Short mmCIF file of C-alpha atoms and ligand atoms in Angstrom, two decimals:
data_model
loop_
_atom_site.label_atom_id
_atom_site.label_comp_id
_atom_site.label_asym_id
_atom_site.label_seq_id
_atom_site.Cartn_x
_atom_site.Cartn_y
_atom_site.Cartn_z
CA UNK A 1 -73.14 40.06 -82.07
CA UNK A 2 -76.11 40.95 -83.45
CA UNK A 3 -79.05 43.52 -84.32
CA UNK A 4 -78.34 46.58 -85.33
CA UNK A 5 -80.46 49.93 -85.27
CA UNK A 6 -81.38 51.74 -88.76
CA UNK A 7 -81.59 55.93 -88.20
CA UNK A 8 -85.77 55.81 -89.15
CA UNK A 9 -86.52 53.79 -86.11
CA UNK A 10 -84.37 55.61 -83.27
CA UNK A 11 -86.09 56.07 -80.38
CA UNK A 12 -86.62 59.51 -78.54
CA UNK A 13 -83.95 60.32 -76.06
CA UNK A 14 -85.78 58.59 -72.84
CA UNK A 15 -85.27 55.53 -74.25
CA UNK A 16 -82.30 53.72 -73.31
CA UNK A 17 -80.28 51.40 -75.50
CA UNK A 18 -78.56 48.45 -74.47
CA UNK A 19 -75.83 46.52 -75.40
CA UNK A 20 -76.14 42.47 -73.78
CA UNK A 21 -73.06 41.20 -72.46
CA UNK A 22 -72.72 37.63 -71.51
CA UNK A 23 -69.91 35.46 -71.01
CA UNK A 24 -70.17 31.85 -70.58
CA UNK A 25 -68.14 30.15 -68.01
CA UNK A 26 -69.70 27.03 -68.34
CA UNK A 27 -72.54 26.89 -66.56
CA UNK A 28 -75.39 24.91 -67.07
CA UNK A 29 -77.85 27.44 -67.79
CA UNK A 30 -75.94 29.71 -69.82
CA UNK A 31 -78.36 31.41 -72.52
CA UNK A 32 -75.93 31.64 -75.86
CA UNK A 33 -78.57 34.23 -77.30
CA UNK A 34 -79.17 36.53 -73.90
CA UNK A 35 -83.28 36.00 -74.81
CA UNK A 36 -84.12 36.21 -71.44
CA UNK A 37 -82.36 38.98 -70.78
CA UNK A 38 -83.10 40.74 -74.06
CA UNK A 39 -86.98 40.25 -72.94
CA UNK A 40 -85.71 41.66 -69.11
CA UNK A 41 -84.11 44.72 -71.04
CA UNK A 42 -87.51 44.85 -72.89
CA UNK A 43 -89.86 45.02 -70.22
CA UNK A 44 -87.61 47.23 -68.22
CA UNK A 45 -88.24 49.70 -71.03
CA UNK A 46 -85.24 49.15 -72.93
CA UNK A 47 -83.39 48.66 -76.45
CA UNK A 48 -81.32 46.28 -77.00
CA UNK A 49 -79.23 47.88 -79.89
CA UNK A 50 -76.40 44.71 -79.81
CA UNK A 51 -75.53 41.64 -78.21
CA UNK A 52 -71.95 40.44 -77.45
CA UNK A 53 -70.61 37.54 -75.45
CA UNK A 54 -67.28 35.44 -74.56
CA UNK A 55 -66.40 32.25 -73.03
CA UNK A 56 -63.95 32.61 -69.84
CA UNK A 57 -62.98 29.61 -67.16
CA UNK A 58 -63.49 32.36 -64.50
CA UNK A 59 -64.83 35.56 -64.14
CA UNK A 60 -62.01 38.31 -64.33
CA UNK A 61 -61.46 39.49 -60.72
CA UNK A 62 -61.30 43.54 -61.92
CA UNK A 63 -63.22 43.45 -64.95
CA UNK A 64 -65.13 40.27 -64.75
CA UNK A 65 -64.05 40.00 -68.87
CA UNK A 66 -60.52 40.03 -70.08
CA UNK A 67 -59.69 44.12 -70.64
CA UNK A 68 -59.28 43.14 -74.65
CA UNK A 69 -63.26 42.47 -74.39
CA UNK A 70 -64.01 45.15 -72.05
CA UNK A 71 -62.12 47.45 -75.08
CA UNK A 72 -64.20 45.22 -77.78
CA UNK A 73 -67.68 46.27 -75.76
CA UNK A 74 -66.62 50.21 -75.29
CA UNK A 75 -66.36 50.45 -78.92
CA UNK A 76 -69.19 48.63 -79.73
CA UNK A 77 -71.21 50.66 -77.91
CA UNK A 78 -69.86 53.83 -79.58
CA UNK A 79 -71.00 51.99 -82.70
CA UNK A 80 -74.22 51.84 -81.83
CA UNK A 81 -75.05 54.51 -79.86
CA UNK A 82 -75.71 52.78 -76.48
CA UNK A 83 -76.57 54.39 -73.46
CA UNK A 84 -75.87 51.36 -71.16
CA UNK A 85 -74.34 47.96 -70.77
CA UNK A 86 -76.59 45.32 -69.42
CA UNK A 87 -74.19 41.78 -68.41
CA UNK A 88 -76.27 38.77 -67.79
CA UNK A 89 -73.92 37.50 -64.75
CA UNK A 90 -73.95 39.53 -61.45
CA UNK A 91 -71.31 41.96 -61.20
CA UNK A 92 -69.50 42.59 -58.29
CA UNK A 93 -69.37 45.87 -56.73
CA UNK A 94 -66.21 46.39 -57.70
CA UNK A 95 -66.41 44.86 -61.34
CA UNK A 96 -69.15 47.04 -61.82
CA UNK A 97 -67.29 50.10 -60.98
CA UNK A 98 -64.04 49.20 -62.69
CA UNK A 99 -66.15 48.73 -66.12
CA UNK A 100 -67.93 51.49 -65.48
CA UNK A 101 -64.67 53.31 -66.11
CA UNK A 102 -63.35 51.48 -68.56
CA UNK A 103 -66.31 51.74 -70.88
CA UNK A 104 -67.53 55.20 -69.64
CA UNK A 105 -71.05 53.89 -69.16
CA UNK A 106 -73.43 52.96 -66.96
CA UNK A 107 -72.87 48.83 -66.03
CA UNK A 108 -75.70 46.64 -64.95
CA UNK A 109 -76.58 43.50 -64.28
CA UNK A 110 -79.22 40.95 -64.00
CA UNK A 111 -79.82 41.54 -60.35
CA UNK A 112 -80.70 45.27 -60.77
CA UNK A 113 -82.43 44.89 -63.83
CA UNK A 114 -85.02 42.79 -62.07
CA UNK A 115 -85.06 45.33 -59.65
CA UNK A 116 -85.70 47.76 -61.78
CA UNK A 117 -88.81 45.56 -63.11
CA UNK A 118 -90.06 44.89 -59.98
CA UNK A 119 -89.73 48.66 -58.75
CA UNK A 120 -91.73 48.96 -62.11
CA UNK A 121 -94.19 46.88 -61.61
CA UNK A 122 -94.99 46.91 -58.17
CA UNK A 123 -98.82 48.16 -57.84
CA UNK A 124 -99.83 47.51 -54.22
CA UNK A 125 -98.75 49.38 -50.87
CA UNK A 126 -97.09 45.82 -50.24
CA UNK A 127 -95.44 45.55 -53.50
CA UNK A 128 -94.08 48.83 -53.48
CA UNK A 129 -92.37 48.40 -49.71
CA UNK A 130 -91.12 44.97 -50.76
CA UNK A 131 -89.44 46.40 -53.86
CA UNK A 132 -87.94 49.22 -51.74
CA UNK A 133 -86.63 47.27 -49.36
CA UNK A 134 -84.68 45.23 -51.82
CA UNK A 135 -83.24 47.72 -53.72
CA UNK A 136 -82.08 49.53 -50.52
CA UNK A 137 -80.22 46.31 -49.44
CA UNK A 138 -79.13 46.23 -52.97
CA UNK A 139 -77.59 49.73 -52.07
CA UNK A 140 -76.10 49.00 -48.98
CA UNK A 141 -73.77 46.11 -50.35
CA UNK A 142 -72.53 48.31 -53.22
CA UNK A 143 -71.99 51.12 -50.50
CA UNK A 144 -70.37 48.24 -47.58
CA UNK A 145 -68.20 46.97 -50.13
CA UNK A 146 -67.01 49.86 -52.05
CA UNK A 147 -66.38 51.12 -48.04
CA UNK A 148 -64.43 48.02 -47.00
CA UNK A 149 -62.19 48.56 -50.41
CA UNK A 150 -61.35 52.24 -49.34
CA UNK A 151 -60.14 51.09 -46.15
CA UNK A 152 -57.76 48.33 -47.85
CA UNK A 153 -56.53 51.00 -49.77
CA UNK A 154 -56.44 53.92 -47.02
CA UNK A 155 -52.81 55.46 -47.24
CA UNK A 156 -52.66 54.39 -50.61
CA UNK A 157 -53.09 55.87 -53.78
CA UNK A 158 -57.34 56.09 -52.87
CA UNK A 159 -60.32 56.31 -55.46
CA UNK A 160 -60.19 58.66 -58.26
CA UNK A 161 -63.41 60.91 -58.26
CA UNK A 162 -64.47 58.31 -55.31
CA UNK A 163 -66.79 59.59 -52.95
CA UNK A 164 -65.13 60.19 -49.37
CA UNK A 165 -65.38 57.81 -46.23
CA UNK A 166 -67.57 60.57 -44.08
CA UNK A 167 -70.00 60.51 -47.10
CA UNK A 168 -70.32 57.03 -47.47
CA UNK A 169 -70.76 56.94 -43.70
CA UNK A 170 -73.71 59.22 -43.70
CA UNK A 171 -74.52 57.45 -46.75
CA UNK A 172 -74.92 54.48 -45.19
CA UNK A 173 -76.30 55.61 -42.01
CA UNK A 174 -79.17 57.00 -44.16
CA UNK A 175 -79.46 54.08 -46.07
CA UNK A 176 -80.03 51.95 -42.94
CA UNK A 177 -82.58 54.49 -41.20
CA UNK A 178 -84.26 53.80 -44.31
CA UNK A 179 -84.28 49.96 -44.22
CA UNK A 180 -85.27 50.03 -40.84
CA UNK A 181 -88.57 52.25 -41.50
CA UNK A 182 -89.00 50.46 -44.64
CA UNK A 183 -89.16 47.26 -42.40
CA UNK A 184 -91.43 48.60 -39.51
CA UNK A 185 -94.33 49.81 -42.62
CA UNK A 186 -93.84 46.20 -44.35
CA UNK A 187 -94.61 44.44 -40.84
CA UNK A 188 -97.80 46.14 -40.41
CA UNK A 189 -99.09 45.20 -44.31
CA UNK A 190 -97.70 41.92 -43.46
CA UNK A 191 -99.70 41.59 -40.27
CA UNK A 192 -102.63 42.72 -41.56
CA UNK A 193 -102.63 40.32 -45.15
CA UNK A 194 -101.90 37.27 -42.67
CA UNK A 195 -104.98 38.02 -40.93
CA UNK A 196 -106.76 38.54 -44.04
CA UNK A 197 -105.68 34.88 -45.17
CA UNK A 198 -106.27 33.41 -41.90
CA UNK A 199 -110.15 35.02 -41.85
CA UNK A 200 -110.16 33.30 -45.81
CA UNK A 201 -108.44 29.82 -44.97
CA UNK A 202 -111.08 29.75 -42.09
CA UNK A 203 -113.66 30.44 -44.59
CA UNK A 204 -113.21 27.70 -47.36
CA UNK A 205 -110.51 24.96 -46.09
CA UNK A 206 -108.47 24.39 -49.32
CA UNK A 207 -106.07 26.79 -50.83
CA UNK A 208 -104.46 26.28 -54.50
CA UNK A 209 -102.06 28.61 -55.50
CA UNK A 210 -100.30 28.90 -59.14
CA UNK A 211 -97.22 28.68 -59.20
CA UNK A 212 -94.16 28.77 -62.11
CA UNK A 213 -91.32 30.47 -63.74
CA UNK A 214 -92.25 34.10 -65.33
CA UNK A 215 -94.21 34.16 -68.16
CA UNK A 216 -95.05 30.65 -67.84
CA UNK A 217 -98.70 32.00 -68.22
CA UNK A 218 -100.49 31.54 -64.45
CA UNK A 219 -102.45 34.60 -65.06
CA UNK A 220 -103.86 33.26 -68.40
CA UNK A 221 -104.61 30.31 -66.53
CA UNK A 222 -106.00 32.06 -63.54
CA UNK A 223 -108.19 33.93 -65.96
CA UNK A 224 -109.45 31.16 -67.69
CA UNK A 225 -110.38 28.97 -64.32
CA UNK A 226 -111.84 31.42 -62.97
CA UNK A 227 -113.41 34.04 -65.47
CA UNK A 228 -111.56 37.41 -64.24
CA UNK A 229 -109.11 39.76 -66.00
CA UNK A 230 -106.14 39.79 -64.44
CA UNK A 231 -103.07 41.19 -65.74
CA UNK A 232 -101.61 38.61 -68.45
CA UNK A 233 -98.82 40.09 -70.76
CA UNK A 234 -95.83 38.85 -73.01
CA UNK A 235 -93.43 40.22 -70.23
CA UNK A 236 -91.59 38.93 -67.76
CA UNK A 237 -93.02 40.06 -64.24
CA UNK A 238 -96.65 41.22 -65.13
CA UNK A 239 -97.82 39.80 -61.97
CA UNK A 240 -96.28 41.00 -58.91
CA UNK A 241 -99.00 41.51 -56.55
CA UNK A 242 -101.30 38.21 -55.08
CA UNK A 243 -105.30 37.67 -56.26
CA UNK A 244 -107.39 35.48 -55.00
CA UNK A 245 -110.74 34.41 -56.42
CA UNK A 246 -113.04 31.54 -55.56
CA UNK A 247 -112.75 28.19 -57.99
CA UNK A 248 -116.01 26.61 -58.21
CA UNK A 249 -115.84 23.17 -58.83
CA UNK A 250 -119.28 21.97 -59.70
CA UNK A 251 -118.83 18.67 -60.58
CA UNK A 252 -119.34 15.17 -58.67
CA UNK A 253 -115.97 14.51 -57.70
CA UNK A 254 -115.00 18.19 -55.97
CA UNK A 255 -118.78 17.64 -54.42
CA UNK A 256 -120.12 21.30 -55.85
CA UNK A 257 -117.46 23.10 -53.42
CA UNK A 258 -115.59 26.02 -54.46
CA UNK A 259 -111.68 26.57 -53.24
CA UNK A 260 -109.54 29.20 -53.80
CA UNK A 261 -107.15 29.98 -56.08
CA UNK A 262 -104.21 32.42 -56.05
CA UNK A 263 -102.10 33.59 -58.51
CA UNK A 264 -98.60 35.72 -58.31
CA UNK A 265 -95.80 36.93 -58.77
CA UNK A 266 -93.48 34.37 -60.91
CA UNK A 267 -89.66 33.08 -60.77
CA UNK A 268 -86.80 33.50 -62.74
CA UNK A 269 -82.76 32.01 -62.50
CA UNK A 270 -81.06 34.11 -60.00
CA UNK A 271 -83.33 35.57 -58.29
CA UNK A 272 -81.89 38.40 -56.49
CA UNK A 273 -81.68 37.35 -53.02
CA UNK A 274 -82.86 40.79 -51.17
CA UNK A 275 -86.03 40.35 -53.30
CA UNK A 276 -86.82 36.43 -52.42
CA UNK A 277 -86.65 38.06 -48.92
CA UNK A 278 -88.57 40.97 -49.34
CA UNK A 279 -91.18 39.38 -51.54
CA UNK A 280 -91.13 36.55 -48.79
CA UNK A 281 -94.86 37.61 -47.21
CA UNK A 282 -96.21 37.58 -51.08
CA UNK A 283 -94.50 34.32 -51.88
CA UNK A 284 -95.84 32.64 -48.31
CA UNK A 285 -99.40 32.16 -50.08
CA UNK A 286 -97.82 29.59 -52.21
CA UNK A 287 -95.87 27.91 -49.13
CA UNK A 288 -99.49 27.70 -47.29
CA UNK A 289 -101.44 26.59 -50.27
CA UNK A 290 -102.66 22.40 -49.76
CA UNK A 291 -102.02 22.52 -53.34
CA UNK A 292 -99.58 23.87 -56.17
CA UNK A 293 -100.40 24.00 -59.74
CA UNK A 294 -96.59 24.16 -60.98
CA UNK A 295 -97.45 26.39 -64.42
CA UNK A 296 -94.76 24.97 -67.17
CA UNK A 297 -94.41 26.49 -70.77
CA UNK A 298 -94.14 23.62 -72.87
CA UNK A 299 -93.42 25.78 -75.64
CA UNK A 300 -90.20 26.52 -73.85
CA UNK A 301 -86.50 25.22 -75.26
CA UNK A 302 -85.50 26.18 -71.97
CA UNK A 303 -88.26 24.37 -69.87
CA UNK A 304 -86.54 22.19 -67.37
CA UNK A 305 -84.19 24.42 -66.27
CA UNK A 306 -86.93 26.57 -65.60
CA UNK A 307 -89.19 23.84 -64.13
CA UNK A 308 -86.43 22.98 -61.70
CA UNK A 309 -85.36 26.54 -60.65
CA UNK A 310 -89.24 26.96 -59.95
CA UNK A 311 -88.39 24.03 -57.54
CA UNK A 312 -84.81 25.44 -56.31
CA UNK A 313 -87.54 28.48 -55.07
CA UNK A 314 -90.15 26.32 -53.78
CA UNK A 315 -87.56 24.62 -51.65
CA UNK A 316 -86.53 28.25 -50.28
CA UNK A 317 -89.76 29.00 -49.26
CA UNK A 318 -90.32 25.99 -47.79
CA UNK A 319 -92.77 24.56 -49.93
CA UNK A 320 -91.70 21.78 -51.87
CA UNK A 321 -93.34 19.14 -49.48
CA UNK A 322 -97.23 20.84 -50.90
CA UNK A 323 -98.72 18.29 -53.57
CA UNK A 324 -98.50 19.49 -56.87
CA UNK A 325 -99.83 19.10 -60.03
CA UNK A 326 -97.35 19.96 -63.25
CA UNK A 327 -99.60 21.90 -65.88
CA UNK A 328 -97.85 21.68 -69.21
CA UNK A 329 -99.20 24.98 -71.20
CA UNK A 330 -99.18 26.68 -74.43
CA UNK A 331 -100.26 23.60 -75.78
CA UNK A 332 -101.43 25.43 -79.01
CA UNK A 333 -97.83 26.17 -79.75
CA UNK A 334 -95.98 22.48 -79.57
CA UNK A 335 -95.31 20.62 -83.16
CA UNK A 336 -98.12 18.16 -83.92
CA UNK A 337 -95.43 15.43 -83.69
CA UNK A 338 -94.59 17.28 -80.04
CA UNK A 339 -97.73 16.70 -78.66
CA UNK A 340 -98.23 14.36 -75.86
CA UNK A 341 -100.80 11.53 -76.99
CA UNK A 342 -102.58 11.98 -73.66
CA UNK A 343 -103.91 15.25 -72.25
CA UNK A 344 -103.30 13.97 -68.28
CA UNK A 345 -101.30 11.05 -66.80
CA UNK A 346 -98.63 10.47 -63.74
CA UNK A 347 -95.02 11.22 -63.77
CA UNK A 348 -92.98 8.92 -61.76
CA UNK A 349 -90.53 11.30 -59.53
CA UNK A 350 -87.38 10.99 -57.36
CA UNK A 351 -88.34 8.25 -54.43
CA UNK A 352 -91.51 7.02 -56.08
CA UNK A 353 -93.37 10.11 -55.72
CA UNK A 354 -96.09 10.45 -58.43
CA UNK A 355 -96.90 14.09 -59.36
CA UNK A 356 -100.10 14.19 -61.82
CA UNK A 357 -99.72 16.20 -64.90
CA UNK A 358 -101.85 18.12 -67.14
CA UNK A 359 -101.76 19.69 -70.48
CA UNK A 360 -103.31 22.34 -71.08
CA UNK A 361 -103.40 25.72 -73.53
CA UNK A 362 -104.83 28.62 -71.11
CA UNK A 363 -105.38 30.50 -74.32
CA UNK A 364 -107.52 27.92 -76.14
CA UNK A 365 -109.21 26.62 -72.93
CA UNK A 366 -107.85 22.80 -74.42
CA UNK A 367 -107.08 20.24 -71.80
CA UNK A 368 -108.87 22.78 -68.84
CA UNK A 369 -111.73 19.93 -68.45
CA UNK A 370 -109.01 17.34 -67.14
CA UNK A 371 -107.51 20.34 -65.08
CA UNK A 372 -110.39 21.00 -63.19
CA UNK A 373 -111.12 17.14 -62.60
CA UNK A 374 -107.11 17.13 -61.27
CA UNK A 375 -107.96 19.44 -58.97
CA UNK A 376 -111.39 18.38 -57.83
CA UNK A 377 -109.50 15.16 -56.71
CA UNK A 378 -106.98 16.71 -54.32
CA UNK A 379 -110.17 19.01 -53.16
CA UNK A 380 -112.30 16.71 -52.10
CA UNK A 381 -112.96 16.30 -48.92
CA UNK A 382 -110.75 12.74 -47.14
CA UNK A 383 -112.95 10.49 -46.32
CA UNK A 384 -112.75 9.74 -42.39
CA UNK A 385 -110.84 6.69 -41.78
CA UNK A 386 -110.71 5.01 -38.35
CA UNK A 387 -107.34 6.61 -38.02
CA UNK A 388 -109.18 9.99 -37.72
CA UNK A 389 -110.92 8.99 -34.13
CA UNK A 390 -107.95 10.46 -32.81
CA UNK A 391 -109.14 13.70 -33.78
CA UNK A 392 -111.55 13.31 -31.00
CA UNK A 393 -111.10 13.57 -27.74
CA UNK A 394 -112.41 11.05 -24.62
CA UNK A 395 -115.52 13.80 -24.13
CA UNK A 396 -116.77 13.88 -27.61
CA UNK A 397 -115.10 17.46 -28.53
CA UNK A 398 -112.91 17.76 -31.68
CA UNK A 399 -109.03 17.74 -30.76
CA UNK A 400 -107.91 21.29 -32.44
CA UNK A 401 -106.13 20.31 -35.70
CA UNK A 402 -103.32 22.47 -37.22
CA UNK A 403 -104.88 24.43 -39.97
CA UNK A 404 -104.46 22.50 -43.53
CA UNK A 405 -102.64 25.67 -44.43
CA UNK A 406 -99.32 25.33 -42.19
CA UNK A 407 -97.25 22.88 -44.31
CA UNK A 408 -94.38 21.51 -42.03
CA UNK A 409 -92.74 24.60 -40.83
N1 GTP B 501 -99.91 30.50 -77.28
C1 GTP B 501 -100.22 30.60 -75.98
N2 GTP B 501 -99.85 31.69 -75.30
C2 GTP B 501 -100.16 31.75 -73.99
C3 GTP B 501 -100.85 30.71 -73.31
N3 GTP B 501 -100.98 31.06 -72.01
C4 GTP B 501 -100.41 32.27 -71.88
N4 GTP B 501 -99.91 32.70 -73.07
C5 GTP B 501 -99.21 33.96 -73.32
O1 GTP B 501 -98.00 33.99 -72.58
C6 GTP B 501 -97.74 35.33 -72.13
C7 GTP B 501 -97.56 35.34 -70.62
O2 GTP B 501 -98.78 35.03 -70.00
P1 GTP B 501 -99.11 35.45 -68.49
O3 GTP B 501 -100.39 34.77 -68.16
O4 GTP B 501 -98.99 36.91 -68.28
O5 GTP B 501 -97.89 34.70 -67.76
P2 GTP B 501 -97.52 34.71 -66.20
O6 GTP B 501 -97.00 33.35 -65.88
O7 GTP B 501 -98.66 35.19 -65.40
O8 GTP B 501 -96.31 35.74 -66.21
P3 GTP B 501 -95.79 36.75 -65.04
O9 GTP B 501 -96.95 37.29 -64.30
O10 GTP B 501 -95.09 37.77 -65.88
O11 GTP B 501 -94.85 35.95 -64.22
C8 GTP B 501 -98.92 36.18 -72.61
O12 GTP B 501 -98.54 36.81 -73.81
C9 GTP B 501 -100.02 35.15 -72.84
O13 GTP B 501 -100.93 35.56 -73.84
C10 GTP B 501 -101.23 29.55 -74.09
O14 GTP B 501 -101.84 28.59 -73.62
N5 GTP B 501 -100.87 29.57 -75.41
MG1 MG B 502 -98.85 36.78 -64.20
#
């Protein structure tokens, strides 16, 4: 437990205040001091007023914590004030609702939080569907479930205050009408941003897109590669929507040709699944990009766990066969004895495989020479090998070639 709130600095009554709960069973990527989801409470608009957590072997099936805990968190929240309790495991249905009662405030987890973010965030006509759609599947598992668990308990002692069957019903015949037109108006964006990237992969052959866990700093990057202004800030999710400029790479190697470069929305552990799928037309640039620049904060304690659920989401989308380069950033922040003596060499991956990688500081615009020569390499153009006569057919004409963009599925 920590942090506490003084009575000069309380915040006007929108503001909500959180208490963190998380409870370590074990797992791997366990965060002792809830940071990340401290900074998801943040950005989501929150204060965190206190932070608690437990270790458990497994999850308590009612409660998900032992009901001496759930006691230990009602009271600290009277303590402080706190208008909500934020755990940093997914809650199910049920374990939501049960602590909901037990504390007599509103439960939350991860999963909605990001939600919440995204719902937030979300600028475009794209983003905004995508968002929806996710938090009405979101909906319709709390409403299923909570269903399926009054018909366990029908002629039994039923839900206290619980809304009735017919409601939930209607509630989830609504909630489906919804989905569906929610679906249909997606399509059509979809449709039309496919043809948009089909008209710009036609255009200029060789797609890069940035890629890495939230926060990472692909937008600072972005900027700096390519002069704009988009959207960088210290919170998780600032990017949610896709931009696309041109990269000009006027040096020998990338032959004075430009390619373009994309950056997006980011990743984070536990994704919520409805939002992987809804966000799956956004996150499709990166799966047809001929390149990846995998965006690492070096500055990170928690960097490979991050690097590899960036690659537990690649897989997903099916694009973990693209080359990619691993940019190391926030360079500026590492140790003097934690810097790397060379600014770009070859790490030797599973089966061989050698993935370059690049330091670099996005802010400082260190180590962005080498970048740009990393990806002038992969740009330019193969030279044609007698291998590539196959391409052309007995009458001279060019055999049509999938488009470099379709990676293997
Ligand atoms: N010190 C330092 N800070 C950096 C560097 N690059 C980015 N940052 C900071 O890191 C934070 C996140 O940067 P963004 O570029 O928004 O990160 P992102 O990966 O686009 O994040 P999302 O869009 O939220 O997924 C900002 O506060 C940046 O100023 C760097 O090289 N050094
Ligand atoms: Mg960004």
């Amino acid at each position: 437990m920590s942090s506490s709130l003084s009575s000069s600095e309380l915040p006007d009554n929108a503001t909500a205040l959180a208490i963190l709960v998380g409870v370590d069973l074990g797992l791997p990527h366990y965060d002792p001091e809830l940071e990340e989801l401290g900074l998801l409470a943040e950005t989501a608009g929150m204060r965190v007023v206190a932070r608690i957590s437990c270790k458990r072997r497994a999850p308590d099936a009612a409660l998900f914590v032992g009901s001496g805990k759930a006691d230990e968190i009602k009271l600290l929240a009277q303590m402080h004030g706190a208008t909500e309790i934020l755990f940093d495991q997914s809650l199910s249905p049920a374990q939501q609702r049960n602590l909901e009662r037990h504390i007599e405030l509103p439960v939350n987890d991860r999963t909605l939080l990001i939600l919440t973010i995204f719902a937030q965030r979300a600028r475009s006509h794209e983003g905004k569907l995508q968002v929806e759609l996710a938090r009405l599947q979101y909906l319709t598992t709390r409403l299923v479930r909570r269903w399926s668990h009054l018909e366990r308990q029908s002629g039994g002692i039923g839900m206290r205050g619980g809304p009735g069957e017919k409601q939930i019903e209607l509630d989830r015949r609504m909630l489906g009408e919804s989905i569906k037109r929610t679906k249909e108006r997606l399509a059509k964006v979809v449709k039309q941003r496919s043809t948009q990237r089909r008209q710009r992969s036609r255009r200029d052959a060789f797609t890069i897109s940035l890629v890495g866990y939230t926060n990472a700093g692909k937008s600072t990057l972005f900027n700096a590669l390519v002069k704009a202004r988009a959207y960088a800030a210290d919170q998780l999710f600032a990017t949610l929507d896709t931009t696309t400029r041109q990269l000009y790479l006027g040096n020998q190697e990338g032959g004075g040709r430009s390619v373009s470069l994309s950056d997006t929305v980011g990743f984070i552990r536990d994704l919520p699944h409805g939002l992987i799928d809804a966000f799956r037309a956004t996150l499709q640039e990166a799966a047809d990009a001929d390149l990846l620049l995998h965006v690492i904060d070096a500055s990170s304690p928690a960097l490979l766990e991050q690097q590899m659920e960036v690659e537990r989401v690649l897989e997903e989308i099916g694009a973990q066969g693209i080359p990619q380069v691993l940019v190391y950033n926030k360079l500026d922040r590492l140790e003097p004895a934690q810097r790397p003596r060379v600014l770009r060499d070859e790490l030797e991956m599973a089966a061989g495989v050698r993935v370059p990688r690049v330091f670099v500081s996005a802010l400082t615009g260190e180590g962005l020479a080498p970048l740009r020569e990393v990806i002038a390499a992969h740009a330019a153009p193969v030279p044609l090998t007698s291998d590539d006569s196959s391409l052309t057919l007995p009458d001279g004409s060019l055999a049509p070639v999938e488009p470099r963009g379709s990676f293997g599925h």
